[in-house]
C-alpha cells in the first residue's frame, strides 16, 4: 500500500542545535516533495519544495534533501530557535492517469525547541 | 481580501443533519482540496478538484459530497453527519506547474457532531 511516514514521536532539542526530521514514502514516485509548517490552530504553511532531480535545497536556516533511491527526504533546521517549535509535515503529489494530481501529506512530526 | 477563506470557523451539528462547509479562493487556482485532520492521523485527503466540474475522491471520501461549479468555490457537504466526522477540516488550493505548486490553506473549520 502507499504510505508517507514521519516520526510520530515529538522531537525535543536544545536551542542552537540542528533539528533533523525524516519523511519516508513507499509505493509513490513523486516528481517533487514539499515541506510545510503547522502551528496549533492554524492551517499548514508551505516552506520548501524539492524536485526529484535535486539532491538538496536550502532556504535560510532550512535544508531539505531528497533521495529517490531510499525514498526519503530529510528536513534540517540549523541553529534552531524556540520559535521553530511547530509540527512539520511532508507532502507529495501523487499522479494519476488523466494527469490529475492529489496532494498527500504525512502525519507530521512535532518539534519542540527548548531554551 | 485575497486568499483562501473557510466558513464557518466553528460548527456544532447533530447526528444525521446535513452540513456544508464553504471554501472560497481568490487566486483562480486550478486545484482545490479538502482535508480532515485528526489526532494521530495528520491531514487526510477527502476530495480534490483539478478544475471546475472535475472532482475526484481522496483517501477518506465516504459520507462526503463535493461540487465545483465555479473555480473559486469548493463546498464540502456532509450528507448525514456522524460523530466520527467530528474533526478539523482544511481547504487548500494550488496550481500545478513548474513553479506554482505550493498549496495555500484556509484557517480551518472545527466541526463537532453531537
PDB file of N, CA, C and O in Angstrom, chain A residues 28 32 34 36 38 41-46 49 51 89 93-94 96 99-108, chain B residues 9 31 33 35 37 41-43 45 48 50 54 57-59 90 94-96 98-99 101-103 105-107:
ATOM      1  N   UNK A  28       5.172   5.311  -4.012  1.00  0.00           N
ATOM      2  CA  UNK A  28       4.943   6.552  -4.740  1.00  0.00           C
ATOM      3  C   UNK A  28       6.182   6.824  -5.588  1.00  0.00           C
ATOM      4  O   UNK A  28       7.282   6.380  -5.254  1.00  0.00           O
ATOM      5  N   UNK A  32       8.189  15.644  -7.048  1.00  0.00           N
ATOM      6  CA  UNK A  32       8.744  16.550  -6.064  1.00  0.00           C
ATOM      7  C   UNK A  32       8.084  16.315  -4.718  1.00  0.00           C
ATOM      8  O   UNK A  32       7.048  15.661  -4.617  1.00  0.00           O
ATOM      9  N   UNK A  34       7.278  18.283  -0.812  1.00  0.00           N
ATOM     10  CA  UNK A  34       7.139  19.578  -0.162  1.00  0.00           C
ATOM     11  C   UNK A  34       7.183  19.417   1.353  1.00  0.00           C
ATOM     12  O   UNK A  34       6.818  18.370   1.894  1.00  0.00           O
ATOM     13  N   UNK A  36       5.909  21.525   4.938  1.00  0.00           N
ATOM     14  CA  UNK A  36       5.041  22.563   5.475  1.00  0.00           C
ATOM     15  C   UNK A  36       5.248  22.651   6.976  1.00  0.00           C
ATOM     16  O   UNK A  36       5.611  21.675   7.630  1.00  0.00           O
ATOM     17  N   UNK A  38       3.101  23.715  10.512  1.00  0.00           N
ATOM     18  CA  UNK A  38       1.772  23.961  11.058  1.00  0.00           C
ATOM     19  C   UNK A  38       1.875  24.320  12.527  1.00  0.00           C
ATOM     20  O   UNK A  38       2.413  23.564  13.323  1.00  0.00           O
ATOM     21  N   UNK A  41      -3.813  25.319  15.845  1.00  0.00           N
ATOM     22  CA  UNK A  41      -4.989  26.097  15.493  1.00  0.00           C
ATOM     23  C   UNK A  41      -4.920  26.782  14.144  1.00  0.00           C
ATOM     24  O   UNK A  41      -5.806  27.575  13.819  1.00  0.00           O
ATOM     25  N   UNK A  42      -3.891  26.469  13.367  1.00  0.00           N
ATOM     26  CA  UNK A  42      -3.738  27.127  12.068  1.00  0.00           C
ATOM     27  C   UNK A  42      -3.561  26.099  10.957  1.00  0.00           C
ATOM     28  O   UNK A  42      -3.232  24.940  11.211  1.00  0.00           O
ATOM     29  N   UNK A  43      -3.757  26.546   9.722  1.00  0.00           N
ATOM     30  CA  UNK A  43      -3.510  25.681   8.590  1.00  0.00           C
ATOM     31  C   UNK A  43      -2.026  25.598   8.289  1.00  0.00           C
ATOM     32  O   UNK A  43      -1.250  26.461   8.681  1.00  0.00           O
ATOM     33  N   UNK A  44      -1.604  24.551   7.605  1.00  0.00           N
ATOM     34  CA  UNK A  44      -0.187  24.415   7.237  1.00  0.00           C
ATOM     35  C   UNK A  44       0.266  25.551   6.330  1.00  0.00           C
ATOM     36  O   UNK A  44      -0.514  26.083   5.546  1.00  0.00           O
ATOM     37  N   UNK A  45       1.542  25.880   6.453  1.00  0.00           N
ATOM     38  CA  UNK A  45       2.159  26.917   5.624  1.00  0.00           C
ATOM     39  C   UNK A  45       3.346  26.317   4.890  1.00  0.00           C
ATOM     40  O   UNK A  45       4.195  25.654   5.500  1.00  0.00           O
ATOM     41  N   UNK A  46       3.406  26.545   3.605  1.00  0.00           N
ATOM     42  CA  UNK A  46       4.469  25.994   2.757  1.00  0.00           C
ATOM     43  C   UNK A  46       5.828  26.548   3.153  1.00  0.00           C
ATOM     44  O   UNK A  46       5.970  27.752   3.417  1.00  0.00           O
ATOM     45  N   UNK A  49      10.126  23.263  -1.392  1.00  0.00           N
ATOM     46  CA  UNK A  49       9.834  22.211  -2.360  1.00  0.00           C
ATOM     47  C   UNK A  49      11.152  21.723  -2.935  1.00  0.00           C
ATOM     48  O   UNK A  49      12.046  22.530  -3.220  1.00  0.00           O
ATOM     49  N   UNK A  51      12.684  18.973  -5.964  1.00  0.00           N
ATOM     50  CA  UNK A  51      12.318  18.143  -7.109  1.00  0.00           C
ATOM     51  C   UNK A  51      13.165  16.870  -7.124  1.00  0.00           C
ATOM     52  O   UNK A  51      14.236  16.805  -6.519  1.00  0.00           O
ATOM     53  N   UNK A  89       5.216  18.972   8.365  1.00  0.00           N
ATOM     54  CA  UNK A  89       4.599  17.936   7.533  1.00  0.00           C
ATOM     55  C   UNK A  89       5.291  17.858   6.186  1.00  0.00           C
ATOM     56  O   UNK A  89       5.630  18.890   5.598  1.00  0.00           O
ATOM     57  N   UNK A  93       2.926  14.963  -4.358  1.00  0.00           N
ATOM     58  CA  UNK A  93       1.823  14.868  -5.309  1.00  0.00           C
ATOM     59  C   UNK A  93       1.820  13.463  -5.911  1.00  0.00           C
ATOM     60  O   UNK A  93       2.842  12.976  -6.373  1.00  0.00           O
ATOM     61  N   UNK A  94       0.681  12.855  -5.905  1.00  0.00           N
ATOM     62  CA  UNK A  94       0.501  11.534  -6.480  1.00  0.00           C
ATOM     63  C   UNK A  94      -0.187  11.701  -7.827  1.00  0.00           C
ATOM     64  O   UNK A  94      -1.294  12.215  -7.905  1.00  0.00           O
ATOM     65  N   UNK A  96      -2.025  10.564 -11.304  1.00  0.00           N
ATOM     66  CA  UNK A  96      -2.930   9.531 -11.770  1.00  0.00           C
ATOM     67  C   UNK A  96      -3.077   9.599 -13.269  1.00  0.00           C
ATOM     68  O   UNK A  96      -2.746  10.598 -13.899  1.00  0.00           O
ATOM     69  N   UNK A  99      -3.677  12.616 -15.781  1.00  0.00           N
ATOM     70  CA  UNK A  99      -2.826  13.768 -15.497  1.00  0.00           C
ATOM     71  C   UNK A  99      -3.207  14.544 -14.262  1.00  0.00           C
ATOM     72  O   UNK A  99      -2.586  15.547 -13.947  1.00  0.00           O
ATOM     73  N   UNK A 100      -4.247  14.087 -13.542  1.00  0.00           N
ATOM     74  CA  UNK A 100      -4.638  14.828 -12.351  1.00  0.00           C
ATOM     75  C   UNK A 100      -3.759  14.414 -11.185  1.00  0.00           C
ATOM     76  O   UNK A 100      -3.231  13.318 -11.129  1.00  0.00           O
ATOM     77  N   UNK A 101      -3.621  15.320 -10.239  1.00  0.00           N
ATOM     78  CA  UNK A 101      -2.748  15.106  -9.094  1.00  0.00           C
ATOM     79  C   UNK A 101      -3.512  15.282  -7.801  1.00  0.00           C
ATOM     80  O   UNK A 101      -4.417  16.107  -7.718  1.00  0.00           O
ATOM     81  N   UNK A 102      -3.136  14.523  -6.796  1.00  0.00           N
ATOM     82  CA  UNK A 102      -3.624  14.844  -5.470  1.00  0.00           C
ATOM     83  C   UNK A 102      -2.441  15.004  -4.535  1.00  0.00           C
ATOM     84  O   UNK A 102      -1.422  14.352  -4.686  1.00  0.00           O
ATOM     85  N   UNK A 103      -2.588  15.903  -3.597  1.00  0.00           N
ATOM     86  CA  UNK A 103      -1.517  16.249  -2.676  1.00  0.00           C
ATOM     87  C   UNK A 103      -1.729  15.474  -1.386  1.00  0.00           C
ATOM     88  O   UNK A 103      -2.730  15.661  -0.701  1.00  0.00           O
ATOM     89  N   UNK A 104      -0.777  14.603  -1.074  1.00  0.00           N
ATOM     90  CA  UNK A 104      -0.897  13.687   0.066  1.00  0.00           C
ATOM     91  C   UNK A 104       0.114  14.094   1.132  1.00  0.00           C
ATOM     92  O   UNK A 104       1.279  14.350   0.815  1.00  0.00           O
ATOM     93  N   UNK A 105      -0.333  14.094   2.381  1.00  0.00           N
ATOM     94  CA  UNK A 105       0.510  14.513   3.495  1.00  0.00           C
ATOM     95  C   UNK A 105       0.868  13.357   4.407  1.00  0.00           C
ATOM     96  O   UNK A 105       0.086  12.410   4.575  1.00  0.00           O
ATOM     97  N   UNK A 106       2.045  13.459   5.015  1.00  0.00           N
ATOM     98  CA  UNK A 106       2.373  12.617   6.146  1.00  0.00           C
ATOM     99  C   UNK A 106       1.686  13.147   7.390  1.00  0.00           C
ATOM    100  O   UNK A 106       1.081  14.232   7.371  1.00  0.00           O
ATOM    101  N   UNK A 107       1.775  12.404   8.482  1.00  0.00           N
ATOM    102  CA  UNK A 107       1.084  12.793   9.711  1.00  0.00           C
ATOM    103  C   UNK A 107       1.783  13.925  10.444  1.00  0.00           C
ATOM    104  O   UNK A 107       1.194  14.541  11.335  1.00  0.00           O
ATOM    105  N   UNK A 108       3.031  14.188  10.085  1.00  0.00           N
ATOM    106  CA  UNK A 108       3.751  15.296  10.712  1.00  0.00           C
ATOM    107  C   UNK A 108       4.560  14.883  11.914  1.00  0.00           C
ATOM    108  O   UNK A 108       4.254  13.869  12.571  1.00  0.00           O
TER     109      UNK A 108
ATOM    110  N   UNK B   9     -16.014  29.028  10.888  1.00  0.00           N
ATOM    111  CA  UNK B   9     -14.814  28.622  11.608  1.00  0.00           C
ATOM    112  C   UNK B   9     -15.120  27.500  12.597  1.00  0.00           C
ATOM    113  O   UNK B   9     -14.296  26.616  12.824  1.00  0.00           O
ATOM    114  N   UNK B  31      -6.450  23.835  -8.788  1.00  0.00           N
ATOM    115  CA  UNK B  31      -6.683  22.754  -7.848  1.00  0.00           C
ATOM    116  C   UNK B  31      -7.222  23.259  -6.519  1.00  0.00           C
ATOM    117  O   UNK B  31      -6.789  24.281  -5.990  1.00  0.00           O
ATOM    118  N   UNK B  33      -8.549  21.381  -2.612  1.00  0.00           N
ATOM    119  CA  UNK B  33      -8.506  20.148  -1.824  1.00  0.00           C
ATOM    120  C   UNK B  33      -9.296  20.329  -0.532  1.00  0.00           C
ATOM    121  O   UNK B  33      -9.318  21.421   0.034  1.00  0.00           O
ATOM    122  N   UNK B  35      -9.274  18.478   3.296  1.00  0.00           N
ATOM    123  CA  UNK B  35      -8.628  17.537   4.201  1.00  0.00           C
ATOM    124  C   UNK B  35      -9.350  17.555   5.541  1.00  0.00           C
ATOM    125  O   UNK B  35      -9.936  18.558   5.924  1.00  0.00           O
ATOM    126  N   UNK B  37      -8.315  16.707   9.646  1.00  0.00           N
ATOM    127  CA  UNK B  37      -7.149  16.488  10.488  1.00  0.00           C
ATOM    128  C   UNK B  37      -7.603  16.008  11.853  1.00  0.00           C
ATOM    129  O   UNK B  37      -8.350  16.686  12.557  1.00  0.00           O
ATOM    130  N   UNK B  41      -3.613  11.053  12.946  1.00  0.00           N
ATOM    131  CA  UNK B  41      -3.785  10.742  11.522  1.00  0.00           C
ATOM    132  C   UNK B  41      -3.251  11.826  10.608  1.00  0.00           C
ATOM    133  O   UNK B  41      -3.192  11.645   9.410  1.00  0.00           O
ATOM    134  N   UNK B  42      -2.900  12.937  11.117  1.00  0.00           N
ATOM    135  CA  UNK B  42      -2.420  14.004  10.253  1.00  0.00           C
ATOM    136  C   UNK B  42      -3.515  14.493   9.321  1.00  0.00           C
ATOM    137  O   UNK B  42      -4.709  14.392   9.615  1.00  0.00           O
ATOM    138  N   UNK B  43      -3.111  15.012   8.186  1.00  0.00           N
ATOM    139  CA  UNK B  43      -4.047  15.518   7.186  1.00  0.00           C
ATOM    140  C   UNK B  43      -4.427  14.391   6.235  1.00  0.00           C
ATOM    141  O   UNK B  43      -3.572  13.829   5.562  1.00  0.00           O
ATOM    142  N   UNK B  45      -6.749  13.357   2.942  1.00  0.00           N
ATOM    143  CA  UNK B  45      -7.443  13.953   1.808  1.00  0.00           C
ATOM    144  C   UNK B  45      -8.830  13.344   1.660  1.00  0.00           C
ATOM    145  O   UNK B  45      -8.988  12.125   1.574  1.00  0.00           O
ATOM    146  N   UNK B  48     -10.644  16.115  -3.917  1.00  0.00           N
ATOM    147  CA  UNK B  48      -9.931  17.179  -4.560  1.00  0.00           C
ATOM    148  C   UNK B  48     -10.576  17.484  -5.907  1.00  0.00           C
ATOM    149  O   UNK B  48     -11.379  16.702  -6.414  1.00  0.00           O
ATOM    150  N   UNK B  50      -9.525  19.241  -9.799  1.00  0.00           N
ATOM    151  CA  UNK B  50      -8.468  19.721 -10.686  1.00  0.00           C
ATOM    152  C   UNK B  50      -8.910  20.961 -11.474  1.00  0.00           C
ATOM    153  O   UNK B  50      -8.064  21.651 -12.036  1.00  0.00           O
ATOM    154  N   UNK B  54     -14.518  19.158 -12.291  1.00  0.00           N
ATOM    155  CA  UNK B  54     -13.674  17.963 -12.237  1.00  0.00           C
ATOM    156  C   UNK B  54     -13.313  17.707 -10.779  1.00  0.00           C
ATOM    157  O   UNK B  54     -12.556  18.465 -10.166  1.00  0.00           O
ATOM    158  N   UNK B  57     -12.126  11.456  -5.726  1.00  0.00           N
ATOM    159  CA  UNK B  57     -12.024  11.035  -4.339  1.00  0.00           C
ATOM    160  C   UNK B  57     -10.586  11.039  -3.858  1.00  0.00           C
ATOM    161  O   UNK B  57      -9.660  10.783  -4.617  1.00  0.00           O
ATOM    162  N   UNK B  58     -10.446  11.293  -2.561  1.00  0.00           N
ATOM    163  CA  UNK B  58      -9.160  11.160  -1.911  1.00  0.00           C
ATOM    164  C   UNK B  58      -9.116   9.884  -1.098  1.00  0.00           C
ATOM    165  O   UNK B  58      -9.675   8.864  -1.487  1.00  0.00           O
ATOM    166  N   UNK B  59      -8.477   9.953   0.070  1.00  0.00           N
ATOM    167  CA  UNK B  59      -8.286   8.765   0.904  1.00  0.00           C
ATOM    168  C   UNK B  59      -9.525   8.399   1.716  1.00  0.00           C
ATOM    169  O   UNK B  59      -9.770   7.222   1.995  1.00  0.00           O
ATOM    170  N   UNK B  90      -9.743  21.297   6.673  1.00  0.00           N
ATOM    171  CA  UNK B  90      -8.951  22.306   5.989  1.00  0.00           C
ATOM    172  C   UNK B  90      -9.196  22.233   4.491  1.00  0.00           C
ATOM    173  O   UNK B  90      -9.202  21.156   3.890  1.00  0.00           O
ATOM    174  N   UNK B  94      -4.139  25.239  -5.031  1.00  0.00           N
ATOM    175  CA  UNK B  94      -2.801  25.356  -5.624  1.00  0.00           C
ATOM    176  C   UNK B  94      -2.912  25.325  -7.136  1.00  0.00           C
ATOM    177  O   UNK B  94      -3.938  24.934  -7.700  1.00  0.00           O
ATOM    178  N   UNK B  95      -1.812  25.728  -7.758  1.00  0.00           N
ATOM    179  CA  UNK B  95      -1.670  25.486  -9.181  1.00  0.00           C
ATOM    180  C   UNK B  95      -0.777  24.273  -9.362  1.00  0.00           C
ATOM    181  O   UNK B  95      -0.146  23.809  -8.421  1.00  0.00           O
ATOM    182  N   UNK B  96      -0.712  23.771 -10.548  1.00  0.00           N
ATOM    183  CA  UNK B  96       0.215  22.698 -10.865  1.00  0.00           C
ATOM    184  C   UNK B  96       1.055  23.161 -12.037  1.00  0.00           C
ATOM    185  O   UNK B  96       0.523  23.547 -13.061  1.00  0.00           O
ATOM    186  N   UNK B  98       5.556  24.108 -13.221  1.00  0.00           N
ATOM    187  CA  UNK B  98       6.967  24.107 -12.818  1.00  0.00           C
ATOM    188  C   UNK B  98       7.265  24.968 -11.599  1.00  0.00           C
ATOM    189  O   UNK B  98       8.143  24.661 -10.823  1.00  0.00           O
ATOM    190  N   UNK B  99       6.518  26.045 -11.407  1.00  0.00           N
ATOM    191  CA  UNK B  99       6.864  26.965 -10.323  1.00  0.00           C
ATOM    192  C   UNK B  99       5.785  27.062  -9.247  1.00  0.00           C
ATOM    193  O   UNK B  99       6.065  27.100  -8.068  1.00  0.00           O
ATOM    194  N   UNK B 101       3.529  25.425  -7.311  1.00  0.00           N
ATOM    195  CA  UNK B 101       2.997  24.142  -6.876  1.00  0.00           C
ATOM    196  C   UNK B 101       2.714  24.085  -5.383  1.00  0.00           C
ATOM    197  O   UNK B 101       2.238  23.087  -4.895  1.00  0.00           O
ATOM    198  N   UNK B 102       2.997  25.144  -4.643  1.00  0.00           N
ATOM    199  CA  UNK B 102       2.714  25.100  -3.218  1.00  0.00           C
ATOM    200  C   UNK B 102       1.218  25.221  -3.008  1.00  0.00           C
ATOM    201  O   UNK B 102       0.495  25.837  -3.792  1.00  0.00           O
ATOM    202  N   UNK B 103       0.753  24.602  -1.930  1.00  0.00           N
ATOM    203  CA  UNK B 103      -0.659  24.680  -1.567  1.00  0.00           C
ATOM    204  C   UNK B 103      -0.849  25.753  -0.507  1.00  0.00           C
ATOM    205  O   UNK B 103      -0.036  25.909   0.399  1.00  0.00           O
ATOM    206  N   UNK B 105      -3.469  27.102   2.398  1.00  0.00           N
ATOM    207  CA  UNK B 105      -4.531  26.558   3.236  1.00  0.00           C
ATOM    208  C   UNK B 105      -5.393  27.648   3.849  1.00  0.00           C
ATOM    209  O   UNK B 105      -4.908  28.749   4.161  1.00  0.00           O
ATOM    210  N   UNK B 106      -6.659  27.298   4.034  1.00  0.00           N
ATOM    211  CA  UNK B 106      -7.533  28.144   4.825  1.00  0.00           C
ATOM    212  C   UNK B 106      -7.251  27.966   6.302  1.00  0.00           C
ATOM    213  O   UNK B 106      -6.396  27.170   6.700  1.00  0.00           O
ATOM    214  N   UNK B 107      -7.999  28.678   7.118  1.00  0.00           N
ATOM    215  CA  UNK B 107      -7.755  28.672   8.557  1.00  0.00           C
ATOM    216  C   UNK B 107      -8.419  27.495   9.252  1.00  0.00           C
ATOM    217  O   UNK B 107      -8.193  27.271  10.438  1.00  0.00           O
TER     218      UNK B 107
END
